[in-house]
Coordinates of C-alpha atoms and ligand atoms in Angstrom, one line a residue:
Chain A
M1 CA -70.1 -73.9 -34.8
I2 CA -73.5 -73.9 -34.8
Q3 CA -75.6 -74.6 -38.4
L4 CA -79.2 -74.9 -39.0
E5 CA -80.5 -75.4 -42.3
G6 CA -84.0 -74.8 -43.4
L7 CA -85.2 -74.5 -39.4
T8 CA -88.8 -74.1 -39.3
K9 CA -90.9 -74.0 -36.2
R10 CA -94.9 -73.5 -35.8
Y11 CA -97.2 -72.8 -32.9
G12 CA -100.5 -73.7 -33.9
D13 CA -100.9 -71.5 -37.8
R14 CA -98.4 -69.3 -36.7
T15 CA -94.8 -69.6 -38.2
A16 CA -92.5 -68.7 -35.5
V17 CA -89.5 -69.3 -37.3
D18 CA -89.5 -69.8 -40.9
G19 CA -86.8 -71.8 -43.1
L20 CA -84.0 -70.3 -41.3
T21 CA -80.6 -71.2 -42.8
F22 CA -77.3 -69.8 -41.4
T23 CA -74.2 -70.6 -39.6
V24 CA -72.5 -69.4 -36.2
E25 CA -68.9 -69.9 -36.6
P26 CA -66.3 -70.1 -34.1
G27 CA -63.9 -67.3 -32.9
R28 CA -66.2 -64.2 -33.0
V29 CA -69.3 -62.8 -31.8
T30 CA -72.4 -63.5 -33.5
G31 CA -75.4 -60.6 -32.7
F32 CA -78.6 -62.4 -33.0
L33 CA -81.1 -59.3 -33.8
G34 CA -84.5 -58.8 -34.6
P35 CA -87.8 -57.0 -33.1
N36 CA -89.9 -58.6 -30.5
G37 CA -91.4 -61.8 -31.4
A38 CA -88.9 -62.3 -34.5
G39 CA -88.3 -65.6 -33.2
K40 CA -84.4 -65.4 -31.9
S41 CA -85.5 -67.2 -28.3
T42 CA -87.4 -70.0 -30.5
T43 CA -84.3 -70.2 -32.4
M44 CA -82.0 -70.9 -29.7
R45 CA -84.3 -73.4 -27.8
M46 CA -84.4 -75.4 -31.3
I47 CA -80.5 -75.3 -31.0
L48 CA -80.9 -76.8 -27.7
G49 CA -83.1 -79.4 -28.5
L50 CA -85.6 -77.8 -26.3
D51 CA -88.7 -77.2 -28.9
R52 CA -88.8 -79.7 -31.6
P53 CA -88.3 -78.0 -35.2
D54 CA -91.4 -78.5 -37.6
E55 CA -88.9 -78.7 -40.4
G56 CA -85.1 -78.1 -40.7
R57 CA -82.3 -79.5 -38.6
V58 CA -79.7 -77.7 -36.3
R59 CA -76.4 -79.3 -35.6
V60 CA -74.0 -78.3 -32.9
N61 CA -70.3 -78.4 -33.3
G62 CA -71.3 -80.9 -36.1
R63 CA -74.0 -83.2 -34.8
D64 CA -77.0 -83.1 -32.7
Y65 CA -77.1 -81.4 -29.4
V66 CA -78.4 -84.7 -27.1
D67 CA -76.1 -86.7 -28.9
A68 CA -73.3 -84.6 -26.7
P69 CA -71.4 -87.0 -24.7
L70 CA -70.8 -84.2 -22.0
P71 CA -73.6 -81.4 -22.9
M72 CA -72.2 -78.7 -20.7
R73 CA -68.8 -79.3 -22.4
E74 CA -70.5 -78.6 -25.8
V75 CA -72.7 -75.5 -24.8
G76 CA -73.2 -73.1 -21.9
A77 CA -76.5 -71.4 -22.4
L78 CA -78.6 -68.6 -20.7
L79 CA -81.8 -68.7 -21.6
D80 CA -83.9 -66.5 -19.0
A81 CA -82.2 -65.7 -15.4
R82 CA -85.2 -66.1 -13.4
A83 CA -86.0 -69.8 -14.3
V84 CA -84.4 -70.7 -10.8
H85 CA -85.8 -72.0 -7.8
G86 CA -85.6 -69.1 -5.4
R87 CA -85.4 -70.9 -2.6
R88 CA -82.1 -72.6 -3.5
T89 CA -79.0 -70.7 -2.7
A90 CA -77.1 -69.3 -5.5
R91 CA -74.2 -71.8 -4.9
N92 CA -76.9 -74.8 -4.9
H93 CA -78.0 -73.8 -7.8
L94 CA -74.8 -74.1 -9.5
L95 CA -74.1 -77.4 -7.6
W96 CA -76.6 -79.5 -8.9
L97 CA -76.1 -77.8 -12.6
A98 CA -72.3 -79.1 -12.0
H99 CA -73.5 -82.6 -10.8
S100 CA -75.5 -83.3 -14.1
N101 CA -72.0 -83.4 -16.2
A102 CA -69.5 -84.6 -13.1
I103 CA -67.9 -81.0 -12.9
P104 CA -66.2 -80.7 -9.3
G105 CA -67.8 -78.4 -6.8
K106 CA -64.9 -76.2 -7.2
R107 CA -65.5 -75.1 -10.6
V108 CA -68.8 -73.4 -9.2
D109 CA -67.4 -71.2 -6.2
E110 CA -64.6 -70.3 -9.2
V111 CA -67.5 -69.0 -11.6
L112 CA -69.3 -67.5 -8.8
H113 CA -66.0 -65.2 -8.1
L114 CA -65.9 -65.0 -11.6
V115 CA -69.4 -63.2 -12.4
G116 CA -69.2 -61.2 -8.9
L117 CA -71.3 -63.3 -7.0
G118 CA -68.6 -64.6 -4.9
S119 CA -70.0 -62.7 -1.2
V120 CA -73.9 -63.9 -2.0
T121 CA -73.0 -67.4 -2.7
R122 CA -75.5 -69.1 0.0
K123 CA -77.9 -66.7 -0.3
R124 CA -81.6 -67.8 -1.9
S125 CA -81.8 -66.9 -5.7
G126 CA -84.9 -65.4 -4.9
T127 CA -83.7 -62.6 -3.2
F128 CA -81.6 -61.8 -6.0
S129 CA -82.3 -58.2 -8.2
L130 CA -82.4 -58.9 -12.1
G131 CA -79.0 -57.8 -12.2
M132 CA -77.6 -60.6 -10.1
S133 CA -80.2 -63.4 -11.5
Q134 CA -78.6 -62.4 -14.7
R135 CA -75.2 -63.2 -12.9
L136 CA -76.0 -66.2 -11.8
G137 CA -77.5 -67.4 -15.4
I138 CA -74.1 -66.2 -17.0
A139 CA -72.4 -68.1 -14.2
A140 CA -74.3 -71.4 -15.5
A141 CA -73.4 -70.7 -18.8
L142 CA -70.0 -70.6 -18.0
L143 CA -69.8 -73.8 -16.0
G144 CA -69.2 -76.2 -18.3
D145 CA -66.3 -74.6 -20.1
S146 CA -68.0 -75.1 -23.1
K147 CA -67.2 -74.4 -26.7
V148 CA -70.5 -72.7 -27.9
L149 CA -72.2 -70.3 -25.9
L150 CA -75.8 -68.9 -26.4
F151 CA -77.2 -65.9 -24.6
D152 CA -80.5 -64.5 -24.8
E153 CA -80.7 -60.8 -23.9
P154 CA -78.0 -60.9 -21.5
V155 CA -77.6 -57.4 -20.9
N156 CA -81.2 -57.3 -19.2
G157 CA -81.3 -55.4 -16.2
L158 CA -77.5 -55.1 -16.1
D159 CA -76.0 -51.7 -14.8
P160 CA -73.7 -49.8 -17.0
E161 CA -70.6 -51.4 -15.2
G162 CA -72.2 -55.0 -15.7
I163 CA -73.1 -54.4 -19.4
K164 CA -69.0 -53.5 -20.0
W165 CA -68.0 -56.6 -18.2
I166 CA -70.2 -58.9 -20.3
R167 CA -69.4 -57.2 -23.7
E168 CA -65.5 -57.9 -22.3
L169 CA -66.2 -61.1 -21.6
M170 CA -67.9 -62.3 -24.6
R171 CA -65.3 -60.8 -26.5
G172 CA -62.9 -62.8 -24.8
L173 CA -64.6 -66.0 -24.9
A174 CA -65.0 -65.4 -28.9
D175 CA -61.0 -64.7 -29.0
D176 CA -60.6 -68.0 -27.2
G177 CA -62.0 -69.3 -30.0
R178 CA -65.7 -70.3 -29.1
T179 CA -68.7 -69.6 -30.8
V180 CA -70.5 -66.9 -29.2
L181 CA -74.3 -66.3 -30.5
V182 CA -76.0 -63.5 -28.6
S183 CA -79.5 -61.8 -29.2
S184 CA -80.8 -58.6 -28.5
H185 CA -83.0 -56.2 -30.1
L186 CA -80.6 -53.3 -29.3
M187 CA -78.5 -52.6 -32.4
S188 CA -76.7 -49.8 -30.7
E189 CA -75.4 -52.8 -28.2
M190 CA -74.4 -55.1 -30.8
A191 CA -72.2 -52.3 -32.4
L192 CA -69.9 -52.6 -29.5
T193 CA -69.9 -56.3 -29.3
A194 CA -70.5 -58.4 -32.5
D195 CA -68.3 -59.4 -35.3
H196 CA -71.2 -60.8 -37.2
L197 CA -74.9 -60.2 -37.3
V198 CA -77.5 -62.4 -38.0
V199 CA -80.8 -60.4 -38.2
I200 CA -84.2 -62.1 -38.6
G201 CA -87.8 -60.8 -39.0
K202 CA -91.3 -62.5 -38.2
G203 CA -89.0 -65.8 -38.4
K204 CA -87.3 -64.9 -41.4
L205 CA -83.6 -64.5 -42.4
I206 CA -83.1 -60.7 -43.1
A207 CA -79.3 -60.6 -43.3
D208 CA -76.0 -62.3 -42.7
V209 CA -73.6 -59.9 -42.4
E210 CA -70.3 -59.0 -41.2
M211 CA -70.5 -56.3 -38.9
R212 CA -67.7 -53.8 -40.9
E213 CA -69.9 -54.9 -44.3
F214 CA -73.1 -53.7 -42.1
V215 CA -71.5 -50.1 -41.0
R216 CA -70.7 -49.7 -45.0
H217 CA -73.7 -50.0 -45.9
S218 CA -75.3 -48.1 -43.4
S219 CA -73.5 -44.9 -44.5
G220 CA -74.5 -42.9 -47.9
V221 CA -73.9 -39.5 -49.2
L222 CA -76.4 -37.2 -49.8
V223 CA -76.8 -35.4 -53.3
R224 CA -78.8 -32.3 -54.5
A225 CA -78.8 -31.8 -58.3
E226 CA -80.5 -30.0 -61.2
D227 CA -80.9 -33.3 -63.1
Q228 CA -81.5 -35.8 -61.0
G229 CA -82.5 -38.1 -63.7
L230 CA -79.4 -38.1 -65.5
L231 CA -77.2 -38.4 -62.4
T232 CA -79.5 -41.6 -61.3
R233 CA -78.4 -43.2 -64.4
R234 CA -74.6 -42.3 -64.1
L235 CA -74.2 -43.2 -60.7
T236 CA -75.9 -46.7 -61.0
E237 CA -73.9 -47.5 -64.0
A238 CA -70.9 -47.0 -61.7
G239 CA -72.2 -49.2 -59.1
A240 CA -73.8 -47.0 -56.8
C241 CA -77.0 -47.4 -55.2
V242 CA -79.5 -44.3 -55.5
E243 CA -82.3 -44.0 -53.7
P244 CA -85.2 -41.1 -53.0
G245 CA -84.1 -39.1 -49.7
A246 CA -86.1 -36.4 -47.8
E247 CA -86.9 -33.3 -49.7
G248 CA -85.9 -34.2 -52.9
A249 CA -82.6 -35.2 -52.5
L250 CA -80.9 -38.5 -53.5
V251 CA -79.2 -41.1 -51.1
V252 CA -76.5 -42.8 -52.7
T253 CA -74.5 -45.6 -51.3
G254 CA -71.7 -47.4 -52.5
L255 CA -69.8 -44.5 -53.9
E256 CA -67.6 -42.0 -52.2
A257 CA -68.5 -38.2 -52.0
K258 CA -65.6 -37.3 -54.0
E259 CA -65.9 -40.1 -56.8
I260 CA -69.7 -38.8 -57.1
G261 CA -68.6 -35.2 -57.9
R262 CA -66.0 -36.3 -60.5
L263 CA -69.0 -38.3 -62.1
A264 CA -71.5 -35.3 -61.9
T265 CA -68.7 -33.2 -63.2
E266 CA -68.2 -35.5 -66.1
A267 CA -72.1 -35.5 -66.8
R268 CA -72.2 -31.6 -66.4
V269 CA -74.7 -31.8 -63.9
V270 CA -75.0 -29.3 -61.5
L271 CA -75.0 -29.9 -57.5
S272 CA -76.7 -27.6 -55.3
E273 CA -75.4 -30.1 -52.4
L274 CA -73.0 -33.2 -51.6
T275 CA -73.0 -34.1 -48.1
P276 CA -71.6 -37.6 -46.7
Q277 CA -73.5 -38.8 -44.3
R278 CA -73.4 -41.9 -41.4
L279 CA -76.8 -43.1 -40.6
S280 CA -76.9 -44.3 -37.1
L281 CA -76.4 -48.1 -36.7
E282 CA -79.6 -48.1 -34.9
E283 CA -81.4 -46.5 -38.3
A284 CA -79.5 -48.8 -40.6
Y285 CA -81.2 -52.1 -38.6
M286 CA -84.6 -50.3 -38.1
N287 CA -84.6 -50.0 -42.1
L288 CA -83.8 -53.6 -42.7
T289 CA -86.7 -55.0 -40.4
R290 CA -89.2 -52.2 -41.4
D291 CA -88.3 -53.1 -45.1
S292 CA -89.0 -57.2 -44.0
L293 CA -92.0 -56.1 -42.4
E294 CA -93.5 -54.3 -45.3
F295 CA -92.5 -57.0 -47.7
Q296 CA -93.9 -59.3 -45.8
A297 CA -97.2 -57.2 -45.5
V298 CA -97.1 -57.5 -49.5
V299 CA -96.9 -61.1 -49.6
A300 CA -99.5 -61.7 -47.4
Chain B
M1 CA -65.3 -88.6 -20.7
R2 CA -69.1 -89.0 -21.0
A3 CA -72.0 -88.3 -18.4
T4 CA -73.9 -91.1 -17.2
I5 CA -77.2 -91.6 -15.6
A6 CA -75.5 -91.6 -12.2
D7 CA -74.4 -88.3 -12.9
T8 CA -77.9 -87.3 -13.2
F9 CA -79.3 -89.2 -10.4
R10 CA -76.9 -87.3 -8.1
S11 CA -77.7 -84.1 -9.6
E12 CA -81.4 -84.7 -8.9
W13 CA -80.5 -86.0 -5.4
T14 CA -78.7 -82.4 -5.1
K15 CA -81.9 -80.8 -6.4
F16 CA -84.2 -82.6 -4.1
R17 CA -81.7 -81.9 -0.7
T18 CA -81.3 -78.4 -1.4
I19 CA -85.0 -77.0 -1.0
P20 CA -85.1 -77.5 2.5
S21 CA -89.2 -78.1 2.3
N22 CA -88.5 -81.5 0.7
I23 CA -87.0 -82.8 3.3
S24 CA -89.3 -81.7 5.8
T25 CA -92.2 -82.4 4.2
M26 CA -90.9 -86.2 3.8
L27 CA -90.5 -85.8 7.6
T28 CA -93.7 -84.7 8.0
A29 CA -95.5 -87.7 6.1
V30 CA -93.8 -90.1 8.1
V31 CA -94.8 -88.2 11.4
L32 CA -97.9 -88.2 10.5
M33 CA -98.4 -91.7 9.5
V34 CA -96.8 -92.5 12.8
G35 CA -98.7 -90.2 14.8
L36 CA -102.5 -90.7 13.7
G37 CA -101.9 -94.3 13.2
T38 CA -100.8 -94.4 16.6
V39 CA -104.1 -92.6 17.9
T40 CA -106.6 -94.5 15.3
A41 CA -104.9 -98.0 16.5
Y42 CA -105.8 -97.1 20.2
R43 CA -109.5 -96.1 19.1
A44 CA -110.0 -99.3 17.7
G45 CA -108.5 -101.3 20.4
E46 CA -110.7 -99.6 22.6
G47 CA -113.7 -100.6 20.2
Y48 CA -112.5 -104.5 19.9
Q49 CA -115.1 -107.1 20.4
A50 CA -114.5 -110.5 20.9
A51 CA -117.0 -111.3 19.0
A52 CA -115.6 -110.2 16.2
S53 CA -112.1 -111.3 16.7
R54 CA -111.7 -112.7 13.5
A55 CA -111.8 -109.7 11.4
F56 CA -109.7 -107.8 13.8
D57 CA -106.8 -107.1 11.2
A58 CA -104.2 -105.4 14.0
T59 CA -101.5 -104.9 11.7
Y60 CA -103.5 -103.1 9.1
I61 CA -105.3 -100.7 11.7
S62 CA -102.1 -100.0 12.9
M63 CA -101.0 -98.1 9.9
Y64 CA -104.5 -97.4 7.8
G65 CA -105.4 -94.5 9.4
G66 CA -101.7 -92.6 9.2
F67 CA -101.8 -93.4 6.0
L68 CA -104.2 -91.5 4.5
F69 CA -102.8 -88.4 5.7
A70 CA -99.2 -89.3 5.2
E71 CA -100.3 -90.4 1.4
I72 CA -101.6 -86.8 0.2
A73 CA -98.1 -85.5 1.6
V74 CA -96.2 -88.4 -0.1
G75 CA -98.2 -87.8 -3.5
A76 CA -97.9 -83.9 -3.4
L77 CA -94.1 -84.1 -3.0
G78 CA -94.1 -86.1 -5.7
V79 CA -95.9 -84.0 -7.9
L80 CA -93.6 -80.8 -7.0
V81 CA -90.6 -82.7 -8.2
M82 CA -92.1 -82.4 -11.6
T83 CA -94.4 -78.9 -11.6
S84 CA -91.6 -77.1 -9.7
E85 CA -89.6 -77.2 -12.6
Y86 CA -92.3 -76.3 -15.2
V87 CA -93.4 -73.3 -12.7
T88 CA -89.7 -71.7 -12.1
G89 CA -89.0 -72.7 -15.6
M90 CA -86.0 -74.7 -14.7
I91 CA -87.1 -77.4 -17.1
R92 CA -85.3 -75.5 -19.8
T93 CA -82.0 -75.6 -17.8
S94 CA -82.1 -79.3 -16.7
L95 CA -83.0 -80.3 -20.0
T96 CA -79.8 -78.3 -21.6
V97 CA -77.4 -79.9 -19.2
V98 CA -79.1 -83.4 -19.6
P99 CA -80.9 -83.1 -23.3
R100 CA -81.8 -86.9 -23.2
R101 CA -85.0 -86.5 -21.9
G102 CA -85.5 -89.9 -21.2
R103 CA -82.7 -89.8 -18.7
L104 CA -83.6 -86.8 -16.6
L105 CA -87.2 -88.6 -16.2
A106 CA -85.9 -91.9 -15.3
A107 CA -83.6 -90.2 -12.8
K108 CA -86.4 -88.0 -11.3
V109 CA -88.6 -91.4 -11.1
G110 CA -85.6 -93.0 -9.9
L111 CA -84.6 -90.7 -7.4
F112 CA -88.4 -90.2 -5.7
G113 CA -89.6 -93.1 -6.0
G114 CA -86.7 -94.4 -3.6
I115 CA -87.0 -91.7 -1.4
A116 CA -90.7 -92.5 -1.0
L117 CA -89.8 -96.1 -0.3
V118 CA -87.2 -95.7 2.4
A119 CA -89.4 -92.9 3.7
G120 CA -92.3 -95.4 3.7
E121 CA -90.6 -98.6 5.4
V122 CA -89.4 -96.0 8.3
A123 CA -93.0 -94.6 8.7
S124 CA -94.5 -98.6 8.0
F125 CA -92.5 -100.1 10.8
A126 CA -92.9 -97.4 13.1
S127 CA -96.6 -96.7 12.7
F128 CA -97.0 -100.8 13.1
L129 CA -94.6 -101.2 16.4
L130 CA -96.3 -98.5 17.9
G131 CA -99.6 -98.9 17.0
Q132 CA -99.6 -102.6 18.6
A133 CA -98.4 -100.8 22.0
A134 CA -101.7 -98.6 21.8
I135 CA -103.8 -101.2 20.7
G136 CA -102.1 -103.7 23.5
A137 CA -102.7 -100.6 25.5
A138 CA -106.2 -100.6 24.8
G139 CA -106.8 -104.2 25.8
A140 CA -107.0 -105.7 22.1
P141 CA -105.0 -108.4 20.8
T142 CA -101.8 -107.5 19.1
A143 CA -99.9 -108.9 16.2
T144 CA -96.2 -109.3 15.9
L145 CA -93.7 -109.3 13.2
G146 CA -93.4 -113.0 13.1
Q147 CA -96.5 -113.7 12.8
P148 CA -97.9 -115.0 9.0
G149 CA -98.6 -112.4 6.9
V150 CA -97.4 -109.7 9.0
L151 CA -94.2 -108.9 8.0
R152 CA -95.1 -109.1 4.3
A153 CA -97.9 -106.3 5.4
V154 CA -95.8 -104.1 6.6
A155 CA -93.1 -104.2 4.6
G156 CA -96.1 -103.5 1.5
M157 CA -97.2 -100.7 3.0
G158 CA -93.6 -99.2 2.2
L159 CA -94.1 -100.2 -1.4
I160 CA -97.5 -98.5 -1.7
W161 CA -95.8 -95.5 -0.6
G162 CA -93.1 -95.7 -3.2
L163 CA -96.0 -96.0 -5.8
V164 CA -97.7 -93.3 -4.3
G165 CA -94.8 -90.9 -4.7
L166 CA -94.6 -92.3 -8.8
V167 CA -98.2 -91.6 -9.4
G168 CA -97.7 -87.7 -8.1
V169 CA -94.4 -87.7 -10.3
A170 CA -96.6 -89.2 -13.0
L171 CA -99.2 -86.7 -12.8
G172 CA -96.9 -84.0 -12.3
C173 CA -95.1 -84.3 -15.3
L174 CA -98.3 -84.9 -17.3
L175 CA -100.2 -82.2 -16.3
R176 CA -97.5 -79.7 -15.6
S177 CA -99.7 -77.4 -13.4
T178 CA -99.2 -78.3 -9.4
M179 CA -102.6 -77.3 -8.8
M180 CA -104.2 -79.5 -11.5
A181 CA -101.8 -82.3 -10.6
V182 CA -102.6 -82.3 -6.8
T183 CA -106.6 -82.1 -7.3
V184 CA -106.1 -85.4 -9.5
L185 CA -104.0 -87.0 -6.9
V186 CA -106.3 -86.3 -4.1
A187 CA -109.2 -87.4 -6.1
V188 CA -108.1 -90.7 -7.2
N189 CA -106.0 -91.6 -3.8
F190 CA -108.5 -90.3 -1.9
L191 CA -111.8 -89.0 -2.7
I192 CA -112.8 -91.8 -5.2
P193 CA -111.8 -94.8 -3.2
I194 CA -113.2 -93.4 0.0
I195 CA -116.6 -91.5 -0.7
G196 CA -117.0 -93.3 -4.1
P197 CA -118.5 -96.8 -2.6
R198 CA -120.8 -94.4 -0.5
L199 CA -122.3 -92.7 -3.4
L200 CA -122.7 -95.5 -6.0
P201 CA -125.1 -98.5 -6.2
E202 CA -123.6 -101.2 -4.3
S203 CA -122.3 -103.4 -6.8
A204 CA -120.8 -100.7 -8.4
G205 CA -119.1 -99.6 -5.1
E206 CA -118.0 -103.2 -4.6
V207 CA -116.2 -103.2 -7.9
L208 CA -114.8 -100.0 -7.0
M209 CA -113.4 -101.0 -3.4
T210 CA -112.3 -104.1 -5.3
Y211 CA -110.2 -103.0 -8.1
W212 CA -109.4 -98.9 -7.9
P213 CA -105.9 -99.0 -8.0
I214 CA -105.5 -97.9 -4.8
S215 CA -108.0 -99.7 -3.0
A216 CA -106.5 -102.7 -4.8
G217 CA -102.8 -102.4 -3.7
L218 CA -103.4 -101.8 0.0
Q219 CA -104.8 -105.6 0.2
V220 CA -100.7 -105.9 0.4
A221 CA -100.9 -104.3 3.6
T222 CA -103.5 -106.5 5.6
T223 CA -103.1 -109.9 7.2
V224 CA -106.9 -110.7 7.1
Q225 CA -108.1 -111.7 3.8
N226 CA -111.5 -110.3 2.7
A227 CA -113.4 -113.0 0.4
D228 CA -114.4 -110.4 -2.0
R229 CA -111.2 -108.5 -2.2
L230 CA -108.0 -109.0 -4.5
T231 CA -105.1 -111.2 -2.4
P232 CA -102.4 -108.8 -1.1
W233 CA -99.9 -109.4 -4.3
A234 CA -102.8 -109.3 -6.9
G235 CA -103.9 -106.5 -5.4
L236 CA -100.2 -104.5 -5.1
G237 CA -99.5 -106.0 -9.0
L238 CA -102.6 -104.2 -10.4
M239 CA -101.6 -100.6 -8.5
A240 CA -98.0 -101.6 -10.2
A241 CA -99.4 -101.8 -13.1
F242 CA -101.7 -98.7 -13.0
T243 CA -98.7 -96.8 -11.7
A244 CA -96.7 -98.4 -14.9
V245 CA -99.3 -97.3 -17.4
L246 CA -99.1 -93.4 -16.0
L247 CA -95.4 -93.5 -16.0
A248 CA -95.1 -94.5 -19.6
M249 CA -97.8 -92.2 -20.6
A250 CA -95.8 -89.7 -18.6
F251 CA -92.5 -90.8 -20.4
A252 CA -94.2 -90.6 -24.0
L253 CA -95.6 -87.0 -23.5
F254 CA -92.3 -85.7 -21.8
Y255 CA -90.6 -87.4 -25.0
S256 CA -92.3 -85.7 -27.3
R257 CA -93.4 -82.4 -26.4
D258 CA -91.5 -79.4 -26.4
A259 CA -89.5 -78.4 -23.1
Ligands
ATP1 N1 -94.4 -72.0 -26.5 C1 -95.0 -71.0 -27.3 N2 -96.2 -71.4 -27.6 C2 -96.8 -70.4 -29.0 N3 -96.6 -69.5 -29.7 C3 -95.2 -69.1 -29.0 C4 -94.2 -70.1 -28.1 N4 -93.1 -69.2 -28.0 C5 -92.8 -68.3 -28.9 N5 -94.3 -68.4 -29.5 C6 -94.2 -67.4 -30.7 O1 -93.2 -67.1 -31.7 C7 -93.1 -66.2 -32.0 C8 -91.4 -65.8 -31.6 O2 -91.3 -65.6 -30.4 P1 -89.8 -65.6 -29.4 O3 -90.1 -65.5 -28.3 O4 -89.0 -66.7 -30.4 O5 -89.2 -64.2 -30.1 P2 -88.0 -63.2 -30.0 O6 -87.3 -63.0 -31.0 O7 -87.5 -64.0 -28.7 O8 -88.9 -62.0 -29.1 P3 -88.3 -60.9 -27.8 O9 -87.5 -60.2 -28.6 O10 -89.3 -60.2 -27.5 O11 -87.9 -62.0 -26.9 C9 -93.9 -64.6 -31.1 O12 -95.2 -64.3 -31.5 C10 -94.5 -65.7 -30.1 O13 -95.6 -65.8 -29.7
MG2 MG1 -86.9 -63.4 -26.9

């Protein structure tokens, strides 16, 4: 479990992470989303104590990460797959990591095979492709058999087979009861992997929702009616959310099409269109982050 | 179970030995010291004049000529122990698996200081022994380890290697850039003490030659006391204190700054 409380980080006069409070629960994959520069990597570095927060606090499994008696048992992290010394072999890279936490050498060979690098263990990591580096980074994250896993954009550079593999890997880790936090800017990727979503924009929390909930909110019903004012009132009274859509249509969320039709009949409003529609998750996500940026601009 | 500094130390040793050029650079430093030391010693032996025999320090001469070059290699290697982590970005991985920063830096300092010391002792004794043979071959009087102060001077030269290595580690940690740290290192250990006194007025040059850290430290490797200079142990103490201050700054900065 990872708990963030009012976590804030400034670089000069730029606030990269702004009062973030959320909890990453064990037993599920939490997708960490946000546009470029939203503060995802910075947040991950603060979780690991690499960057010092200006305000707030973060606890990993109930304590400061620095106090972990066996750090690699607590957290395995992939921050930047290219952050290796290119002249060291893959195996030796994992070996120094293993030695730092008294992990036996045979575990190194185990994870190398697990990530599919069994045939290049004695090759210098500088000769690796981005995808192979990514696999080496994942091997390093798995080395300690940790309770918490952090992956910063792990699918970067992976081929389709690799993407499918890491998706299943993350699912498996969560099903083991581990805490898995994985960042991405691709909603489509998260839709297939994550159980829970944390979305940030400009360092601020935008959404902290179950994937299921997010999917529900991303579907709506397109409605065209003669007396839009009256219908809007009725639908709102019934608990729906009504927003103007394209070409004078209404987009209604929170009510089924059948329900909307019934309310319209009762109110004697003539409908010319009633179309259930499903926004792609990507669109829903874009709406969410775009709103936050507009909101930011108004405040500033 | 809990990870200890012994694990960190072992990890740092694995890190060091698995980059092939680290070991070969250290061996090159030893070869430079012994090779150039022997050549310089032979030349000095040829130039020996009985009239100035009291000032002829066969022990120091057999080591100093090679040391000037070897110390650059040792110091630069110390720099790289730190800067290679920053250049590659590996420092964040290191601090993820060893989040206690003091422990990580202490392991690096201890490991590299130890390696430089051991290599330095080997180089100093080899350089001394071969150097004496060269001086003898050139027809000048030689020193033996049994003579007063000779063992201290030769072993002391190994200590200087250790300190030079630590200065490199400290500069690498403080500056994080290989180029900048090596430049400062060359200035501090080579250019300022050697060229400085020739550019400065005589009194200032004297102060430099007496109190500049590496110049003071090298007094430990002499067997003929120059009345204007510090005594061997005082000189070494000054250089050790300078190194300790640099290291303290490195620890403080390493602890507080973002990785
Ligand atoms: N060390 C640093 N010094 C100065 N500014 C920084 C530093 N690290 C991050 N920033 C700034 O903080 C903001 C957040 O960056 P961060 O890398 O955390 O975003 P991100 O969400 O990971 O983006 P991406 O999706 O592109 O990886 C950016 O504006 C970035 O320029
Ligand atoms: Mg990032």
